[in-house]
Amino acid sequence: MKNVIVGQSGGPTAVINASLYGVIREALKSEEVGHVYGMINGIEGFLQDKYMDLGEELSEGELELLKLTPAAYLGSCRYKLPEDLSAVFYQTIFEKLNDLNIGYFFYIGGNDSMDTVSKLSRCAQENGSDIRFIGIPKTIDNDLILTDHTPGYGSAAKYVASTVREIVLDASVYQQKAVTIVELMGRHAGWLTAASALARKFPGDNPMLIYLPESNFELADFAKDLEKALEKRNSVIVCVSEGISDASGTFICEYGDEAMVDNFGHKMLTGCGKVLENFVRRQLGIKVRSVELNVSQRCSGIGSSLTDIEEASRAGSEGVKVALAGETGVMVAFKRTGDDPYQMECAIEDVNKICNQEKPVPAEWIVNGNDVSEEFLTYARPLIQGEPVRPMKDGLPEYLHRR
Amino acid sequence: MKNVIVGQSGGPTAVINASLYGVIREALKSEEVGHVYGMINGIEGFLQDKYMDLGEELSEGELELLKLTPAAYLGSCRYKLPEDLSAVFYQTIFEKLNDLNIGYFFYIGGNDSMDTVSKLSRCAQENGSDIRFIGIPKTIDNDLILTDHTPGYGSAAKYVASTVREIVLDASVYQQKAVTIVELMGRHAGWLTAASALARKFPGDNPMLIYLPESNFELADFAKDLEKALEKRNSVIVCVSEGISDASGTFICEYGDEAMVDNFGHKMLTGCGKVLENFVRRQLGIKVRSVELNVSQRCSGIGSSLTDIEEASRAGSEGVKVALAGETGVMVAFKRTGDDPYQMECAIEDVNKICNQEKPVPAEWIVNGNDVSEEFLTYARPLIQGEPVRPMKDGLPEYLHRR
């Protein structure tokens, strides 16, 4: 009998805890599994011997609440493992795993987390360790390859679509011509910004203009698009990805402010909405405001998708199943087997092929550089369906927090 | 038999349409009322002969959907009526009202809208018109005097509390010391920012620091507060009103005017959240980000309060009742008659006493200039209770929009 350890890594999502729930539930069911440990703050915290016994410490009620709690219950980290698999780091980690009698290691995360799973599984192979390493996908960005979509995207997309629909109503109350720029998350991939198209209530409705980082963004074209849109409607809502850039590769947000770099070398982008707001005010002389939806896109539980929650949980339990069946160095993936009605099956893919890759919105789903196609809507719509029954207390959603 | 006309004015809220619903329902019930007209874009649109027949044009199903639709179905305006009651403006308005055989005029709005009701009712009195003018309160700012609270505040407060609770979870996932600054609406009154205290799940929980415009804000004190908070907790969430100012009366958001210039040399207009973010990064060297909750505070239907929706509707129907009973120049007000259990009754107040006044958060409810008291929480908690059953379509809330 071996023990399980599970960790969460990278940015929070509305459903990363549903995947944790799936891992715990499935692992506790198995007679081959003893304890189910959780790393506190991912691999970084585990290096500092921070972990908890999830099977022992969580009550039945807390476990159910965990499934509906956004963010990352175990805490997270952004920790890049050494490239050199003979580094002392790996020796330390494997000693700690062996001390806890770990047989199965699950890491819930995005690109960078799959890089962690890849390195650990390759290191195990080289050193004859039989610990199995499994990746459970998670990212609101929906940019992992070899999977139809990722857990976390559906809820973020639903939050974006419903919030943009409300902003459209809010922006339409006055008679005066006005532009509202909504800045959405997405450094390289426009999946989340594309989801704003779901907000439309009828053909031609706002958001009238949608710009993804997959297309070059030029201020002159933007001005022309905007003038054309303002001929049709007094209130124009524009949705832009934070990561839009021009043909020279310069980010629009860099037009206005400095860019910072996180410890993975990623640029921390904020502010293209503000840059465009300024541009419209000064160059076009139209009433304008910008709205940055910010972190609520990834952590809002109020408007999360039941489909996403259930799929995230299923990805977690599927990970345990394939680990018990002998797999290692793989990520759980989603295969769409039907669109009407929507059907999805789990599969596994080689994690080494996935890490450090990015899946953009296909060029054929982008229309005129300022909209998305019906094909995208058909793809995205099933992912935002259904609402969980959320426990409320004193008028607010009740969430599980680590004591 | 006379006709009713109703308009919406000022900024949208999640429940201003529930008040419109209340007016329509109550008016359609009465045998003394013929048509129920709605001004499109308030008094400004009515001057341009923009109105609709709400009783004729809205189906039963649409009327029920209206009750749960945020923003302002009829459109809104920000239009200040002339001070001189003999201005030709008033002659025009009264001619238009008489042409439509209006006997009852309802205006749903905040301070400025009550100014409109005040002027029109005084003008009617001076000119012997028997049209009755009634104000229905509405504002997320909760700053109208002579009423316990205003429709719109409960839903906005609930949105702020639940969103801040989620941001607190999101901000707590990493081990590193970090500050998150959440900027909330409220230029002069801190009611909405105070509601962020409802987000706490246990004593000492985040948001640890709350700053209202009612207290002077000094950067030096803020730095001290922050350092003290960071000794207790790695992740500190700070909630600030957009309108905080220092002892000299300078708004904190104005501190940034010179700092933020884009590459066109133009000033970037930013909120106090960005100014404080920059201050913390440069002066304290701590990881920091700022989040501006923006217009969703006033237009989010996802997390609205059922108590607020029902009270807003009741304010509308109460307005019709008192108009039919002969009142004019009054605003419907709320009187709290019990705290445990919460009980509320409608009353009327002289609109002339209300307009152009502002109700701040009482000084005794503000603690140390950086928190709010238990008395505030007892006051605010009943207003955020209950969730409406919201019709969903294709995974998103269905809202009524004017065709």
CSV table of C-alpha atoms in Angstrom, one decimal, chain B residues 67-402:
chain,number,residue,atom,x,y,z
B,67,LYS,CA,-37.7,42.9,-12.1
B,68,LEU,CA,-34.5,40.9,-12.3
B,69,THR,CA,-32.7,42.9,-15.0
B,70,PRO,CA,-29.8,45.2,-13.8
B,71,ALA,CA,-29.0,48.7,-15.2
B,72,ALA,CA,-31.8,51.0,-16.4
B,73,TYR,CA,-34.4,49.5,-18.8
B,74,LEU,CA,-35.8,52.9,-19.8
B,75,GLY,CA,-32.4,54.4,-20.2
B,76,SER,CA,-31.2,57.2,-18.0
B,77,CYS,CA,-29.9,60.8,-18.1
B,78,ARG,CA,-27.9,63.3,-16.1
B,79,TYR,CA,-29.9,66.4,-16.6
B,80,LYS,CA,-30.1,69.3,-14.2
B,81,LEU,CA,-33.4,71.3,-14.3
B,82,PRO,CA,-33.2,75.1,-14.4
B,83,GLU,CA,-33.2,76.8,-11.0
B,84,ASP,CA,-35.6,79.5,-12.3
B,85,LEU,CA,-39.1,77.9,-12.1
B,86,SER,CA,-40.4,80.4,-14.6
B,87,ALA,CA,-38.0,79.1,-17.3
B,88,VAL,CA,-39.6,78.1,-20.6
B,89,PHE,CA,-38.3,74.6,-19.9
B,90,TYR,CA,-41.1,74.1,-17.3
B,91,GLN,CA,-43.8,75.4,-19.6
B,92,THR,CA,-42.6,72.8,-22.2
B,93,ILE,CA,-42.6,69.9,-19.8
B,94,PHE,CA,-46.0,70.7,-18.4
B,95,GLU,CA,-47.5,71.0,-21.9
B,96,LYS,CA,-46.1,67.6,-22.7
B,97,LEU,CA,-47.4,66.1,-19.5
B,98,ASN,CA,-50.8,67.6,-20.1
B,99,ASP,CA,-50.9,66.4,-23.7
B,100,LEU,CA,-50.4,62.8,-22.4
B,101,ASN,CA,-53.1,63.4,-19.7
B,102,ILE,CA,-50.5,62.6,-16.9
B,103,GLY,CA,-51.8,62.7,-13.4
B,104,TYR,CA,-48.9,60.9,-11.7
B,105,PHE,CA,-45.1,61.4,-12.3
B,106,PHE,CA,-42.6,59.0,-10.8
B,107,TYR,CA,-38.8,59.5,-10.9
B,108,ILE,CA,-36.5,56.8,-9.8
B,109,GLY,CA,-33.1,58.1,-8.8
B,110,GLY,CA,-30.6,59.6,-6.3
B,111,ASN,CA,-29.8,63.1,-5.1
B,112,ASP,CA,-30.0,64.8,-8.5
B,113,SER,CA,-33.2,63.0,-9.4
B,114,MET,CA,-34.8,64.2,-6.1
B,115,ASP,CA,-33.8,67.7,-7.1
B,116,THR,CA,-35.8,67.2,-10.3
B,117,VAL,CA,-38.9,66.0,-8.3
B,118,SER,CA,-38.5,68.9,-6.0
B,119,LYS,CA,-38.4,71.5,-8.8
B,120,LEU,CA,-41.3,69.9,-10.8
B,121,SER,CA,-43.5,69.6,-7.7
B,122,ARG,CA,-42.9,73.2,-6.6
B,123,CYS,CA,-43.5,74.4,-10.2
B,124,ALA,CA,-46.8,72.5,-10.3
B,125,GLN,CA,-47.8,74.1,-7.0
B,126,GLU,CA,-47.0,77.6,-8.2
B,127,ASN,CA,-48.9,77.0,-11.4
B,128,GLY,CA,-51.9,75.2,-10.1
B,129,SER,CA,-51.2,71.9,-11.8
B,130,ASP,CA,-52.6,68.9,-10.0
B,131,ILE,CA,-50.0,66.5,-11.4
B,132,ARG,CA,-48.4,64.6,-8.5
B,133,PHE,CA,-44.6,64.2,-8.4
B,134,ILE,CA,-43.1,61.3,-6.4
B,135,GLY,CA,-39.4,60.3,-5.9
B,136,ILE,CA,-38.4,56.7,-5.7
B,137,PRO,CA,-35.0,56.4,-4.1
B,138,LYS,CA,-32.1,54.6,-5.9
B,139,THR,CA,-28.4,54.7,-5.4
B,140,ILE,CA,-25.7,52.2,-4.6
B,141,ASP,CA,-23.9,55.0,-2.7
B,142,ASN,CA,-26.6,54.8,0.1
B,143,ASP,CA,-26.1,58.5,0.7
B,144,LEU,CA,-29.7,59.8,0.7
B,145,ILE,CA,-30.8,61.3,4.0
B,146,LEU,CA,-34.1,60.6,5.9
B,147,THR,CA,-34.1,57.0,4.8
B,148,ASP,CA,-32.6,54.0,6.6
B,149,HIS,CA,-31.0,52.9,3.3
B,150,THR,CA,-31.6,53.1,-0.4
B,151,PRO,CA,-32.6,50.5,-2.9
B,152,GLY,CA,-29.5,49.4,-4.9
B,153,TYR,CA,-27.2,49.6,-1.9
B,154,GLY,CA,-27.9,46.0,-0.7
B,155,SER,CA,-27.1,44.4,-4.0
B,156,ALA,CA,-23.9,46.5,-4.5
B,157,ALA,CA,-22.8,45.7,-0.9
B,158,LYS,CA,-23.4,42.0,-1.5
B,159,TYR,CA,-21.4,42.2,-4.7
B,160,VAL,CA,-18.6,44.0,-3.0
B,161,ALA,CA,-18.5,41.6,0.0
B,162,SER,CA,-18.7,38.4,-2.1
B,163,THR,CA,-16.1,39.6,-4.6
B,164,VAL,CA,-13.7,40.8,-1.9
B,165,ARG,CA,-14.1,37.4,-0.2
B,166,GLU,CA,-13.1,35.7,-3.4
B,167,ILE,CA,-10.2,38.2,-3.9
B,168,VAL,CA,-9.0,37.4,-0.4
B,169,LEU,CA,-8.9,33.6,-1.3
B,170,ASP,CA,-7.1,34.4,-4.5
B,171,ALA,CA,-4.5,36.6,-2.8
B,172,SER,CA,-3.8,34.0,-0.1
B,173,VAL,CA,-2.4,31.2,-2.4
B,174,TYR,CA,1.2,32.2,-2.4
B,175,GLN,CA,3.7,32.2,0.6
B,176,GLN,CA,5.3,35.5,-0.2
B,177,LYS,CA,4.3,38.7,1.5
B,178,ALA,CA,2.0,40.6,-0.7
B,179,VAL,CA,-0.5,43.5,-0.6
B,180,THR,CA,-3.7,43.7,-2.6
B,181,ILE,CA,-5.5,47.0,-2.9
B,182,VAL,CA,-9.1,46.9,-3.9
B,183,GLU,CA,-10.6,50.2,-5.0
B,184,LEU,CA,-14.3,50.6,-4.5
B,185,MET,CA,-16.9,53.1,-5.6
B,186,GLY,CA,-17.8,56.0,-3.3
B,187,ARG,CA,-16.7,59.6,-4.0
B,188,HIS,CA,-17.9,61.2,-0.8
B,189,ALA,CA,-19.6,58.4,1.2
B,190,GLY,CA,-17.9,55.2,2.3
B,191,TRP,CA,-21.0,52.9,2.6
B,192,LEU,CA,-20.0,50.6,-0.2
B,193,THR,CA,-16.4,50.3,0.9
B,194,ALA,CA,-17.5,49.6,4.5
B,195,ALA,CA,-19.5,46.6,3.1
B,196,SER,CA,-16.2,44.9,2.3
B,197,ALA,CA,-16.0,44.1,6.1
B,198,LEU,CA,-18.8,41.7,5.5
B,199,ALA,CA,-16.4,39.5,3.5
B,200,ARG,CA,-14.5,38.4,6.7
B,201,LYS,CA,-15.0,34.7,7.5
B,202,PHE,CA,-13.5,35.0,11.0
B,203,PRO,CA,-12.2,37.7,13.3
B,204,GLY,CA,-8.9,39.1,12.0
B,205,ASP,CA,-9.6,37.9,8.5
B,206,ASN,CA,-9.0,40.1,5.4
B,207,PRO,CA,-9.7,42.7,4.4
B,208,MET,CA,-7.5,43.9,7.3
B,209,LEU,CA,-7.6,47.6,6.4
B,210,ILE,CA,-10.6,49.6,5.2
B,211,TYR,CA,-10.4,53.3,4.4
B,212,LEU,CA,-13.5,55.5,3.8
B,213,PRO,CA,-13.6,59.0,2.4
B,214,GLU,CA,-15.1,60.2,5.7
B,215,SER,CA,-11.7,60.0,7.4
B,216,ASN,CA,-8.5,61.8,6.3
B,217,PHE,CA,-6.1,59.5,4.5
B,218,GLU,CA,-2.3,60.1,5.0
B,219,LEU,CA,0.3,58.0,3.2
B,220,ALA,CA,2.5,57.9,6.3
B,221,ASP,CA,-0.3,56.4,8.5
B,222,PHE,CA,-1.2,54.0,5.7
B,223,ALA,CA,2.4,52.7,5.6
B,224,LYS,CA,2.4,52.2,9.3
B,225,ASP,CA,-1.0,50.4,9.2
B,226,LEU,CA,0.3,48.2,6.4
B,227,GLU,CA,3.6,47.2,8.2
B,228,LYS,CA,1.6,46.3,11.3
B,229,ALA,CA,-0.8,44.2,9.3
B,230,LEU,CA,2.0,42.4,7.4
B,231,GLU,CA,3.4,41.3,10.8
B,232,LYS,CA,0.2,39.3,11.4
B,233,ARG,CA,-0.4,38.0,7.9
B,234,ASN,CA,1.5,37.4,4.7
B,235,SER,CA,-1.3,38.5,2.4
B,236,VAL,CA,-2.9,41.8,3.3
B,237,ILE,CA,-6.0,43.0,1.5
B,238,VAL,CA,-6.8,46.7,1.7
B,239,CYS,CA,-10.1,48.2,0.7
B,240,VAL,CA,-10.3,51.9,-0.2
B,241,SER,CA,-13.0,54.2,-1.5
B,242,GLU,CA,-12.2,55.9,-4.8
B,243,GLY,CA,-12.8,59.3,-3.0
B,244,ILE,CA,-10.3,59.1,-0.2
B,245,SER,CA,-8.5,62.4,0.4
B,246,ASP,CA,-5.8,63.8,2.7
B,247,ALA,CA,-6.2,66.5,5.4
B,248,SER,CA,-5.7,69.2,2.8
B,249,GLY,CA,-8.7,67.9,0.9
B,250,THR,CA,-6.6,66.6,-2.1
B,251,PHE,CA,-7.9,63.4,-3.5
B,252,ILE,CA,-5.3,60.6,-3.4
B,253,CYS,CA,-6.1,59.7,-7.0
B,254,GLU,CA,-4.8,63.2,-7.9
B,255,TYR,CA,-1.4,62.3,-6.5
B,256,GLY,CA,-0.8,60.1,-9.6
B,257,ASP,CA,-1.7,62.8,-12.2
B,258,GLU,CA,1.9,63.6,-13.0
B,259,ALA,CA,3.3,60.1,-12.5
B,260,MET,CA,1.3,58.4,-15.1
B,261,VAL,CA,2.0,59.7,-18.6
B,262,ASP,CA,1.8,57.5,-21.7
B,263,ASN,CA,4.2,57.7,-24.7
B,264,PHE,CA,2.1,60.4,-26.3
B,265,GLY,CA,2.9,62.5,-23.2
B,266,HIS,CA,-0.7,62.3,-22.2
B,267,LYS,CA,-1.8,62.0,-18.6
B,268,MET,CA,-3.3,58.6,-17.7
B,269,LEU,CA,-6.3,59.1,-15.5
B,270,THR,CA,-6.1,56.4,-12.8
B,271,GLY,CA,-7.8,55.7,-9.5
B,272,CYS,CA,-6.4,55.9,-6.0
B,273,GLY,CA,-5.8,52.1,-6.1
B,274,LYS,CA,-3.0,52.5,-8.7
B,275,VAL,CA,-1.5,55.5,-6.8
B,276,LEU,CA,-1.4,53.4,-3.6
B,277,GLU,CA,-0.1,50.4,-5.5
B,278,ASN,CA,2.8,52.5,-6.8
B,279,PHE,CA,3.4,53.9,-3.4
B,280,VAL,CA,3.7,50.5,-1.8
B,281,ARG,CA,5.9,49.1,-4.5
B,282,ARG,CA,8.3,52.1,-4.4
B,283,GLN,CA,8.3,53.0,-0.7
B,284,LEU,CA,7.8,49.7,1.0
B,285,GLY,CA,9.3,47.4,-1.7
B,286,ILE,CA,6.5,44.8,-1.1
B,287,LYS,CA,4.8,42.8,-3.9
B,288,VAL,CA,1.6,44.6,-4.6
B,289,ARG,CA,-1.3,44.8,-7.0
B,290,SER,CA,-4.4,46.8,-7.2
B,291,VAL,CA,-7.9,45.8,-8.3
B,292,GLU,CA,-10.6,48.3,-9.3
B,293,LEU,CA,-14.0,46.6,-9.0
B,294,ASN,CA,-15.5,49.3,-11.3
B,295,VAL,CA,-19.0,49.3,-12.9
B,296,SER,CA,-19.9,45.7,-11.9
B,297,GLN,CA,-20.5,47.1,-8.4
B,298,ARG,CA,-23.6,48.8,-9.7
B,299,CYS,CA,-24.7,46.6,-12.5
B,300,SER,CA,-24.0,43.0,-11.5
B,301,GLY,CA,-27.1,40.9,-11.4
B,302,ILE,CA,-25.3,37.7,-10.7
B,303,GLY,CA,-24.9,38.2,-7.0
B,304,SER,CA,-27.8,40.6,-6.2
B,305,SER,CA,-29.7,40.6,-2.9
B,306,LEU,CA,-33.3,39.3,-2.9
B,307,THR,CA,-34.0,41.6,0.0
B,308,ASP,CA,-32.9,44.6,-2.1
B,309,ILE,CA,-34.9,43.5,-5.1
B,310,GLU,CA,-38.1,43.1,-3.1
B,311,GLU,CA,-37.6,46.4,-1.2
B,312,ALA,CA,-36.9,48.2,-4.5
B,313,SER,CA,-40.1,46.8,-6.0
B,314,ARG,CA,-42.0,47.8,-2.8
B,315,ALA,CA,-40.6,51.4,-3.0
B,316,GLY,CA,-42.0,51.6,-6.5
B,317,SER,CA,-45.5,50.3,-5.6
B,318,GLU,CA,-45.5,52.4,-2.4
B,319,GLY,CA,-44.8,55.5,-4.5
B,320,VAL,CA,-47.9,54.7,-6.6
B,321,LYS,CA,-50.0,54.2,-3.5
B,322,VAL,CA,-49.1,57.5,-1.9
B,323,ALA,CA,-49.6,59.4,-5.2
B,324,LEU,CA,-53.1,57.9,-5.6
B,325,ALA,CA,-53.7,58.9,-1.9
B,326,GLY,CA,-52.9,62.5,-2.9
B,327,GLU,CA,-49.3,63.1,-2.0
B,328,THR,CA,-46.8,65.1,-4.1
B,329,GLY,CA,-43.3,66.4,-3.6
B,330,VAL,CA,-42.3,63.4,-1.5
B,331,MET,CA,-39.9,60.6,-1.7
B,332,VAL,CA,-40.6,57.1,-0.5
B,333,ALA,CA,-38.3,56.3,2.4
B,334,PHE,CA,-37.4,53.2,4.4
B,335,LYS,CA,-37.8,53.0,8.2
B,336,ARG,CA,-36.1,50.1,10.0
B,337,THR,CA,-38.5,48.8,12.7
B,338,GLY,CA,-36.5,45.8,13.8
B,339,ASP,CA,-32.9,44.5,13.7
B,340,ASP,CA,-33.4,40.9,14.8
B,341,PRO,CA,-35.4,39.9,13.0
B,342,TYR,CA,-34.9,42.7,10.5
B,343,GLN,CA,-38.1,44.6,9.7
B,344,MET,CA,-38.6,47.5,7.4
B,345,GLU,CA,-41.6,49.8,6.7
B,346,CYS,CA,-42.2,52.4,4.0
B,347,ALA,CA,-42.7,56.0,4.8
B,348,ILE,CA,-42.7,59.3,2.9
B,349,GLU,CA,-40.4,62.3,3.4
B,350,ASP,CA,-40.4,65.8,2.0
B,351,VAL,CA,-38.3,65.6,-1.2
B,352,ASN,CA,-37.2,69.2,-0.7
B,353,LYS,CA,-35.3,68.2,2.5
B,354,ILE,CA,-33.6,65.3,0.8
B,355,CYS,CA,-32.2,66.6,-2.5
B,356,ASN,CA,-28.7,68.0,-2.6
B,357,GLN,CA,-27.9,66.5,0.8
B,358,GLU,CA,-25.5,63.6,1.5
B,359,LYS,CA,-25.5,61.1,4.4
B,360,PRO,CA,-22.0,60.0,5.4
B,361,VAL,CA,-21.1,56.8,7.3
B,362,PRO,CA,-21.5,58.0,11.0
B,363,ALA,CA,-18.1,58.8,12.6
B,364,GLU,CA,-18.8,56.4,15.5
B,365,TRP,CA,-19.0,53.5,13.0
B,366,ILE,CA,-15.5,54.2,11.8
B,367,VAL,CA,-12.7,52.5,13.9
B,368,ASN,CA,-9.2,54.0,14.0
B,369,GLY,CA,-9.6,55.5,10.6
B,370,ASN,CA,-9.0,52.0,9.0
B,371,ASP,CA,-11.9,49.8,9.9
B,372,VAL,CA,-15.7,49.7,10.6
B,373,SER,CA,-17.5,48.7,13.7
B,374,GLU,CA,-19.8,45.8,14.6
B,375,GLU,CA,-22.7,48.3,14.6
B,376,PHE,CA,-22.1,48.9,10.8
B,377,LEU,CA,-22.2,45.1,10.2
B,378,THR,CA,-25.4,44.8,12.1
B,379,TYR,CA,-26.8,47.6,10.0
B,380,ALA,CA,-25.7,46.2,6.6
B,381,ARG,CA,-26.0,42.4,7.0
B,382,PRO,CA,-29.9,42.3,6.6
B,383,LEU,CA,-29.6,44.2,3.4
B,384,ILE,CA,-27.6,41.5,1.5
B,385,GLN,CA,-29.8,38.5,2.4
B,386,GLY,CA,-31.4,36.2,-0.1
B,387,GLU,CA,-30.8,35.3,-3.7
B,388,PRO,CA,-33.4,35.6,-6.5
B,389,VAL,CA,-34.2,32.6,-8.7
B,390,ARG,CA,-32.7,33.9,-11.9
B,391,PRO,CA,-33.8,32.7,-15.4
B,392,MET,CA,-30.8,31.3,-17.3
B,393,LYS,CA,-30.5,30.8,-21.0
B,394,ASP,CA,-27.6,29.1,-22.8
B,395,GLY,CA,-25.6,29.2,-19.5
B,396,LEU,CA,-26.0,33.0,-18.9
B,397,PRO,CA,-28.5,35.1,-17.0
B,398,GLU,CA,-31.4,36.3,-19.2
B,399,TYR,CA,-32.0,40.0,-19.0
B,400,LEU,CA,-34.7,42.2,-20.6
B,401,HIS,CA,-33.4,44.7,-23.1
B,402,ARG,CA,-35.3,47.4,-25.0
